[in-house]
Structures are given as structure tokens and as C-alpha cells.
Amino acid sequence: MSSDDINEWWIGISDESLSEFIQKWFAEIDLDDEENTPVGSDVVLMNFLAPDEFQWKFIVTAFELAYDATHLETMAAGPVEHLLGFHGDRYISQIEELSSANENFAWMMKGVWQHKMSDEIWARVQRIQEKSEI
């Protein structure tokens, strides 16, 4: 399978299938069983294999579906950190906008660490973290 085929596969996922995938991931997180995480492993693969546009769609959709603080914490330490570490220049403005508009999104950003982010992107994340009142 070529990288173009992989990109098309991720981009071709329907909104319904994406929501089901995220809900299965959240159910797995809710179990709090670190040894049994097949969907979590798929999320990690997504971070490395899916195009950044899909990763952003995943983050926004997962944020909308999250119903527990643990979901947001896991998103921050995983998909959000990864996206900003590798594509921060493309997404930091959108992250800043969402953080300004939604206090829960801003709170989630408190769980993000620098991980491969440039110092400039990391400084912008830290400003979001400082402004969060939750």
C-alpha cells in the first residue's frame, strides 16, 4: 500500500465511522486497562500515518464527543501533542481560536507538553494554558 493509498484510506472514512472509532476509543479509555488497548494503538498509528488534515478532524470530532475529563486529558497527551509537534505551524491559530471560544478546549490544552514543538509554537500553547481559568 503506497502512502497515497494510506492517505486516501484515512480521508475516505465517513463521519459516522470516525465517530464510532472515537467512541470505541473513549470506551477503552473508560475501562482504564493499559494492557488492553487495541483502539488506542490504532490512534497512535493514526498520529503517524494519517494526513494532518485528518488528524485535525479527529481532534475536533473527538472533542465534540468527549464526555469525561479523562478523554480530554488523553487527547491532549496524544493526538493534540502529536499534531502540534509535527504540524503546529498549520494548526496553532485554530487551536488558539477554539481555546478562546471554549473553556473546555482551553482546559484540555493544559495537558499538552512540548513534545517536538518548536519553541515558538510551545510559547503560544503556554499562553493558552496560562489564560485557562478552569
PDB file of N, CA, C and O in Angstrom, residues 54-97:
ATOM      1  N   PHE A  54      -6.633  15.041   8.457  1.00  0.00           N
ATOM      2  CA  PHE A  54      -7.468  14.036   9.122  1.00  0.00           C
ATOM      3  C   PHE A  54      -7.246  14.070  10.638  1.00  0.00           C
ATOM      4  O   PHE A  54      -8.187  13.955  11.410  1.00  0.00           O
ATOM      5  N   GLN A  55      -5.996  14.229  11.051  1.00  0.00           N
ATOM      6  CA  GLN A  55      -5.707  14.300  12.486  1.00  0.00           C
ATOM      7  C   GLN A  55      -6.468  15.458  13.129  1.00  0.00           C
ATOM      8  O   GLN A  55      -7.011  15.312  14.229  1.00  0.00           O
ATOM      9  N   TRP A  56      -6.507  16.591  12.449  1.00  0.00           N
ATOM     10  CA  TRP A  56      -7.246  17.742  12.974  1.00  0.00           C
ATOM     11  C   TRP A  56      -8.747  17.417  13.053  1.00  0.00           C
ATOM     12  O   TRP A  56      -9.402  17.714  14.060  1.00  0.00           O
ATOM     13  N   LYS A  57      -9.273  16.797  12.008  1.00  0.00           N
ATOM     14  CA  LYS A  57     -10.694  16.402  12.014  1.00  0.00           C
ATOM     15  C   LYS A  57     -10.965  15.441  13.175  1.00  0.00           C
ATOM     16  O   LYS A  57     -11.976  15.552  13.861  1.00  0.00           O
ATOM     17  N   PHE A  58     -10.051  14.509  13.401  1.00  0.00           N
ATOM     18  CA  PHE A  58     -10.179  13.569  14.510  1.00  0.00           C
ATOM     19  C   PHE A  58     -10.244  14.331  15.836  1.00  0.00           C
ATOM     20  O   PHE A  58     -11.107  14.055  16.675  1.00  0.00           O
ATOM     21  N   ILE A  59      -9.353  15.278  16.049  1.00  0.00           N
ATOM     22  CA  ILE A  59      -9.307  16.037  17.300  1.00  0.00           C
ATOM     23  C   ILE A  59     -10.598  16.818  17.514  1.00  0.00           C
ATOM     24  O   ILE A  59     -11.186  16.772  18.602  1.00  0.00           O
ATOM     25  N   VAL A  60     -11.053  17.518  16.501  1.00  0.00           N
ATOM     26  CA  VAL A  60     -12.275  18.321  16.634  1.00  0.00           C
ATOM     27  C   VAL A  60     -13.473  17.419  16.900  1.00  0.00           C
ATOM     28  O   VAL A  60     -14.295  17.700  17.787  1.00  0.00           O
ATOM     29  N   THR A  61     -13.581  16.326  16.165  1.00  0.00           N
ATOM     30  CA  THR A  61     -14.698  15.401  16.361  1.00  0.00           C
ATOM     31  C   THR A  61     -14.631  14.759  17.748  1.00  0.00           C
ATOM     32  O   THR A  61     -15.650  14.665  18.447  1.00  0.00           O
ATOM     33  N   ALA A  62     -13.451  14.329  18.151  1.00  0.00           N
ATOM     34  CA  ALA A  62     -13.307  13.713  19.472  1.00  0.00           C
ATOM     35  C   ALA A  62     -13.640  14.709  20.571  1.00  0.00           C
ATOM     36  O   ALA A  62     -14.293  14.349  21.568  1.00  0.00           O
ATOM     37  N   PHE A  63     -13.228  15.949  20.410  1.00  0.00           N
ATOM     38  CA  PHE A  63     -13.552  16.962  21.413  1.00  0.00           C
ATOM     39  C   PHE A  63     -15.068  17.116  21.541  1.00  0.00           C
ATOM     40  O   PHE A  63     -15.606  17.189  22.649  1.00  0.00           O
ATOM     41  N   GLU A  64     -15.759  17.132  20.421  1.00  0.00           N
ATOM     42  CA  GLU A  64     -17.217  17.265  20.434  1.00  0.00           C
ATOM     43  C   GLU A  64     -17.893  16.062  21.091  1.00  0.00           C
ATOM     44  O   GLU A  64     -18.947  16.203  21.713  1.00  0.00           O
ATOM     45  N   LEU A  65     -17.295  14.880  20.968  1.00  0.00           N
ATOM     46  CA  LEU A  65     -17.891  13.656  21.513  1.00  0.00           C
ATOM     47  C   LEU A  65     -17.445  13.339  22.941  1.00  0.00           C
ATOM     48  O   LEU A  65     -18.067  12.500  23.602  1.00  0.00           O
ATOM     49  N   ALA A  66     -16.396  13.992  23.419  1.00  0.00           N
ATOM     50  CA  ALA A  66     -15.852  13.688  24.748  1.00  0.00           C
ATOM     51  C   ALA A  66     -16.898  13.965  25.831  1.00  0.00           C
ATOM     52  O   ALA A  66     -17.601  14.972  25.781  1.00  0.00           O
ATOM     53  N   TYR A  67     -16.980  13.053  26.787  1.00  0.00           N
ATOM     54  CA  TYR A  67     -17.927  13.224  27.883  1.00  0.00           C
ATOM     55  C   TYR A  67     -17.273  13.047  29.246  1.00  0.00           C
ATOM     56  O   TYR A  67     -17.957  12.919  30.265  1.00  0.00           O
ATOM     57  N   ASP A  68     -15.951  13.047  29.273  1.00  0.00           N
ATOM     58  CA  ASP A  68     -15.233  12.854  30.526  1.00  0.00           C
ATOM     59  C   ASP A  68     -13.894  13.592  30.451  1.00  0.00           C
ATOM     60  O   ASP A  68     -13.279  13.651  29.384  1.00  0.00           O
ATOM     61  N   ALA A  69     -13.436  14.104  31.574  1.00  0.00           N
ATOM     62  CA  ALA A  69     -12.149  14.808  31.607  1.00  0.00           C
ATOM     63  C   ALA A  69     -11.004  13.896  31.175  1.00  0.00           C
ATOM     64  O   ALA A  69     -10.039  14.356  30.543  1.00  0.00           O
ATOM     65  N   THR A  70     -11.116  12.613  31.470  1.00  0.00           N
ATOM     66  CA  THR A  70     -10.065  11.674  31.082  1.00  0.00           C
ATOM     67  C   THR A  70      -9.916  11.609  29.565  1.00  0.00           C
ATOM     68  O   THR A  70      -8.808  11.453  29.051  1.00  0.00           O
ATOM     69  N   HIS A  71     -11.010  11.748  28.848  1.00  0.00           N
ATOM     70  CA  HIS A  71     -10.947  11.759  27.386  1.00  0.00           C
ATOM     71  C   HIS A  71     -10.120  12.958  26.913  1.00  0.00           C
ATOM     72  O   HIS A  71      -9.262  12.828  26.040  1.00  0.00           O
ATOM     73  N   LEU A  72     -10.392  14.123  27.510  1.00  0.00           N
ATOM     74  CA  LEU A  72      -9.668  15.334  27.121  1.00  0.00           C
ATOM     75  C   LEU A  72      -8.191  15.239  27.485  1.00  0.00           C
ATOM     76  O   LEU A  72      -7.318  15.653  26.709  1.00  0.00           O
ATOM     77  N   GLU A  73      -7.906  14.678  28.645  1.00  0.00           N
ATOM     78  CA  GLU A  73      -6.509  14.511  29.062  1.00  0.00           C
ATOM     79  C   GLU A  73      -5.764  13.590  28.106  1.00  0.00           C
ATOM     80  O   GLU A  73      -4.613  13.858  27.739  1.00  0.00           O
ATOM     81  N   THR A  74      -6.415  12.517  27.692  1.00  0.00           N
ATOM     82  CA  THR A  74      -5.788  11.566  26.774  1.00  0.00           C
ATOM     83  C   THR A  74      -5.599  12.192  25.394  1.00  0.00           C
ATOM     84  O   THR A  74      -4.576  11.968  24.741  1.00  0.00           O
ATOM     85  N   MET A  75      -6.555  12.986  24.968  1.00  0.00           N
ATOM     86  CA  MET A  75      -6.415  13.689  23.694  1.00  0.00           C
ATOM     87  C   MET A  75      -5.239  14.658  23.746  1.00  0.00           C
ATOM     88  O   MET A  75      -4.448  14.743  22.803  1.00  0.00           O
ATOM     89  N   ALA A  76      -5.126  15.395  24.852  1.00  0.00           N
ATOM     90  CA  ALA A  76      -4.048  16.383  24.987  1.00  0.00           C
ATOM     91  C   ALA A  76      -2.688  15.723  24.903  1.00  0.00           C
ATOM     92  O   ALA A  76      -1.798  16.189  24.184  1.00  0.00           O
ATOM     93  N   ALA A  77      -2.532  14.621  25.637  1.00  0.00           N
ATOM     94  CA  ALA A  77      -1.232  13.938  25.709  1.00  0.00           C
ATOM     95  C   ALA A  77      -0.942  13.081  24.490  1.00  0.00           C
ATOM     96  O   ALA A  77       0.161  12.574  24.346  1.00  0.00           O
ATOM     97  N   GLY A  78      -1.909  12.928  23.612  1.00  0.00           N
ATOM     98  CA  GLY A  78      -1.727  12.094  22.430  1.00  0.00           C
ATOM     99  C   GLY A  78      -1.910  12.885  21.152  1.00  0.00           C
ATOM    100  O   GLY A  78      -0.983  13.566  20.693  1.00  0.00           O
ATOM    101  N   PRO A  79      -3.098  12.836  20.565  1.00  0.00           N
ATOM    102  CA  PRO A  79      -3.298  13.453  19.256  1.00  0.00           C
ATOM    103  C   PRO A  79      -2.981  14.956  19.188  1.00  0.00           C
ATOM    104  O   PRO A  79      -2.403  15.412  18.206  1.00  0.00           O
ATOM    105  N   VAL A  80      -3.335  15.709  20.228  1.00  0.00           N
ATOM    106  CA  VAL A  80      -3.082  17.158  20.167  1.00  0.00           C
ATOM    107  C   VAL A  80      -1.584  17.442  20.212  1.00  0.00           C
ATOM    108  O   VAL A  80      -1.061  18.212  19.400  1.00  0.00           O
ATOM    109  N   GLU A  81      -0.883  16.814  21.164  1.00  0.00           N
ATOM    110  CA  GLU A  81       0.573  16.992  21.249  1.00  0.00           C
ATOM    111  C   GLU A  81       1.255  16.593  19.948  1.00  0.00           C
ATOM    112  O   GLU A  81       2.153  17.283  19.470  1.00  0.00           O
ATOM    113  N   HIS A  82       0.832  15.480  19.409  1.00  0.00           N
ATOM    114  CA  HIS A  82       1.450  14.991  18.176  1.00  0.00           C
ATOM    115  C   HIS A  82       1.217  15.973  17.024  1.00  0.00           C
ATOM    116  O   HIS A  82       2.155  16.322  16.301  1.00  0.00           O
ATOM    117  N   LEU A  83      -0.013  16.403  16.841  1.00  0.00           N
ATOM    118  CA  LEU A  83      -0.318  17.324  15.747  1.00  0.00           C
ATOM    119  C   LEU A  83       0.496  18.605  15.882  1.00  0.00           C
ATOM    120  O   LEU A  83       1.083  19.085  14.910  1.00  0.00           O
ATOM    121  N   LEU A  84       0.547  19.154  17.078  1.00  0.00           N
ATOM    122  CA  LEU A  84       1.304  20.392  17.271  1.00  0.00           C
ATOM    123  C   LEU A  84       2.806  20.170  17.142  1.00  0.00           C
ATOM    124  O   LEU A  84       3.529  21.058  16.696  1.00  0.00           O
ATOM    125  N   GLY A  85       3.269  18.989  17.512  1.00  0.00           N
ATOM    126  CA  GLY A  85       4.688  18.693  17.394  1.00  0.00           C
ATOM    127  C   GLY A  85       5.156  18.583  15.961  1.00  0.00           C
ATOM    128  O   GLY A  85       6.303  18.912  15.640  1.00  0.00           O
ATOM    129  N   PHE A  86       4.285  18.130  15.086  1.00  0.00           N
ATOM    130  CA  PHE A  86       4.681  17.922  13.695  1.00  0.00           C
ATOM    131  C   PHE A  86       4.059  18.917  12.716  1.00  0.00           C
ATOM    132  O   PHE A  86       4.582  19.110  11.620  1.00  0.00           O
ATOM    133  N   HIS A  87       2.950  19.533  13.097  1.00  0.00           N
ATOM    134  CA  HIS A  87       2.242  20.438  12.187  1.00  0.00           C
ATOM    135  C   HIS A  87       1.736  21.678  12.923  1.00  0.00           C
ATOM    136  O   HIS A  87       0.731  22.277  12.527  1.00  0.00           O
ATOM    137  N   GLY A  88       2.416  22.058  13.974  1.00  0.00           N
ATOM    138  CA  GLY A  88       1.962  23.165  14.815  1.00  0.00           C
ATOM    139  C   GLY A  88       1.784  24.470  14.076  1.00  0.00           C
ATOM    140  O   GLY A  88       0.829  25.217  14.338  1.00  0.00           O
ATOM    141  N   ASP A  89       2.664  24.741  13.137  1.00  0.00           N
ATOM    142  CA  ASP A  89       2.569  25.991  12.391  1.00  0.00           C
ATOM    143  C   ASP A  89       1.264  26.097  11.607  1.00  0.00           C
ATOM    144  O   ASP A  89       0.730  27.184  11.424  1.00  0.00           O
ATOM    145  N   ARG A  90       0.711  24.964  11.183  1.00  0.00           N
ATOM    146  CA  ARG A  90      -0.556  24.968  10.421  1.00  0.00           C
ATOM    147  C   ARG A  90      -1.790  25.033  11.309  1.00  0.00           C
ATOM    148  O   ARG A  90      -2.852  25.452  10.848  1.00  0.00           O
ATOM    149  N   TYR A  91      -1.671  24.590  12.586  1.00  0.00           N
ATOM    150  CA  TYR A  91      -2.875  24.432  13.406  1.00  0.00           C
ATOM    151  C   TYR A  91      -2.912  25.276  14.668  1.00  0.00           C
ATOM    152  O   TYR A  91      -3.959  25.356  15.309  1.00  0.00           O
ATOM    153  N   ILE A  92      -1.832  25.936  15.029  1.00  0.00           N
ATOM    154  CA  ILE A  92      -1.827  26.667  16.292  1.00  0.00           C
ATOM    155  C   ILE A  92      -2.865  27.795  16.303  1.00  0.00           C
ATOM    156  O   ILE A  92      -3.508  28.028  17.329  1.00  0.00           O
ATOM    157  N   SER A  93      -3.073  28.464  15.200  1.00  0.00           N
ATOM    158  CA  SER A  93      -4.078  29.542  15.171  1.00  0.00           C
ATOM    159  C   SER A  93      -5.478  28.991  15.416  1.00  0.00           C
ATOM    160  O   SER A  93      -6.270  29.590  16.164  1.00  0.00           O
ATOM    161  N   GLN A  94      -5.792  27.842  14.819  1.00  0.00           N
ATOM    162  CA  GLN A  94      -7.111  27.233  15.037  1.00  0.00           C
ATOM    163  C   GLN A  94      -7.249  26.773  16.492  1.00  0.00           C
ATOM    164  O   GLN A  94      -8.319  26.898  17.085  1.00  0.00           O
ATOM    165  N   ILE A  95      -6.162  26.261  17.057  1.00  0.00           N
ATOM    166  CA  ILE A  95      -6.174  25.837  18.461  1.00  0.00           C
ATOM    167  C   ILE A  95      -6.398  27.049  19.360  1.00  0.00           C
ATOM    168  O   ILE A  95      -7.174  26.982  20.317  1.00  0.00           O
ATOM    169  N   GLU A  96      -5.740  28.150  19.048  1.00  0.00           N
ATOM    170  CA  GLU A  96      -5.924  29.375  19.834  1.00  0.00           C
ATOM    171  C   GLU A  96      -7.369  29.863  19.758  1.00  0.00           C
ATOM    172  O   GLU A  96      -7.954  30.243  20.777  1.00  0.00           O
ATOM    173  N   GLU A  97      -7.945  29.831  18.565  1.00  0.00           N
ATOM    174  CA  GLU A  97      -9.335  30.256  18.382  1.00  0.00           C
ATOM    175  C   GLU A  97     -10.288  29.381  19.185  1.00  0.00           C
ATOM    176  O   GLU A  97     -11.174  29.892  19.886  1.00  0.00           O
TER     177      GLU A  97
END
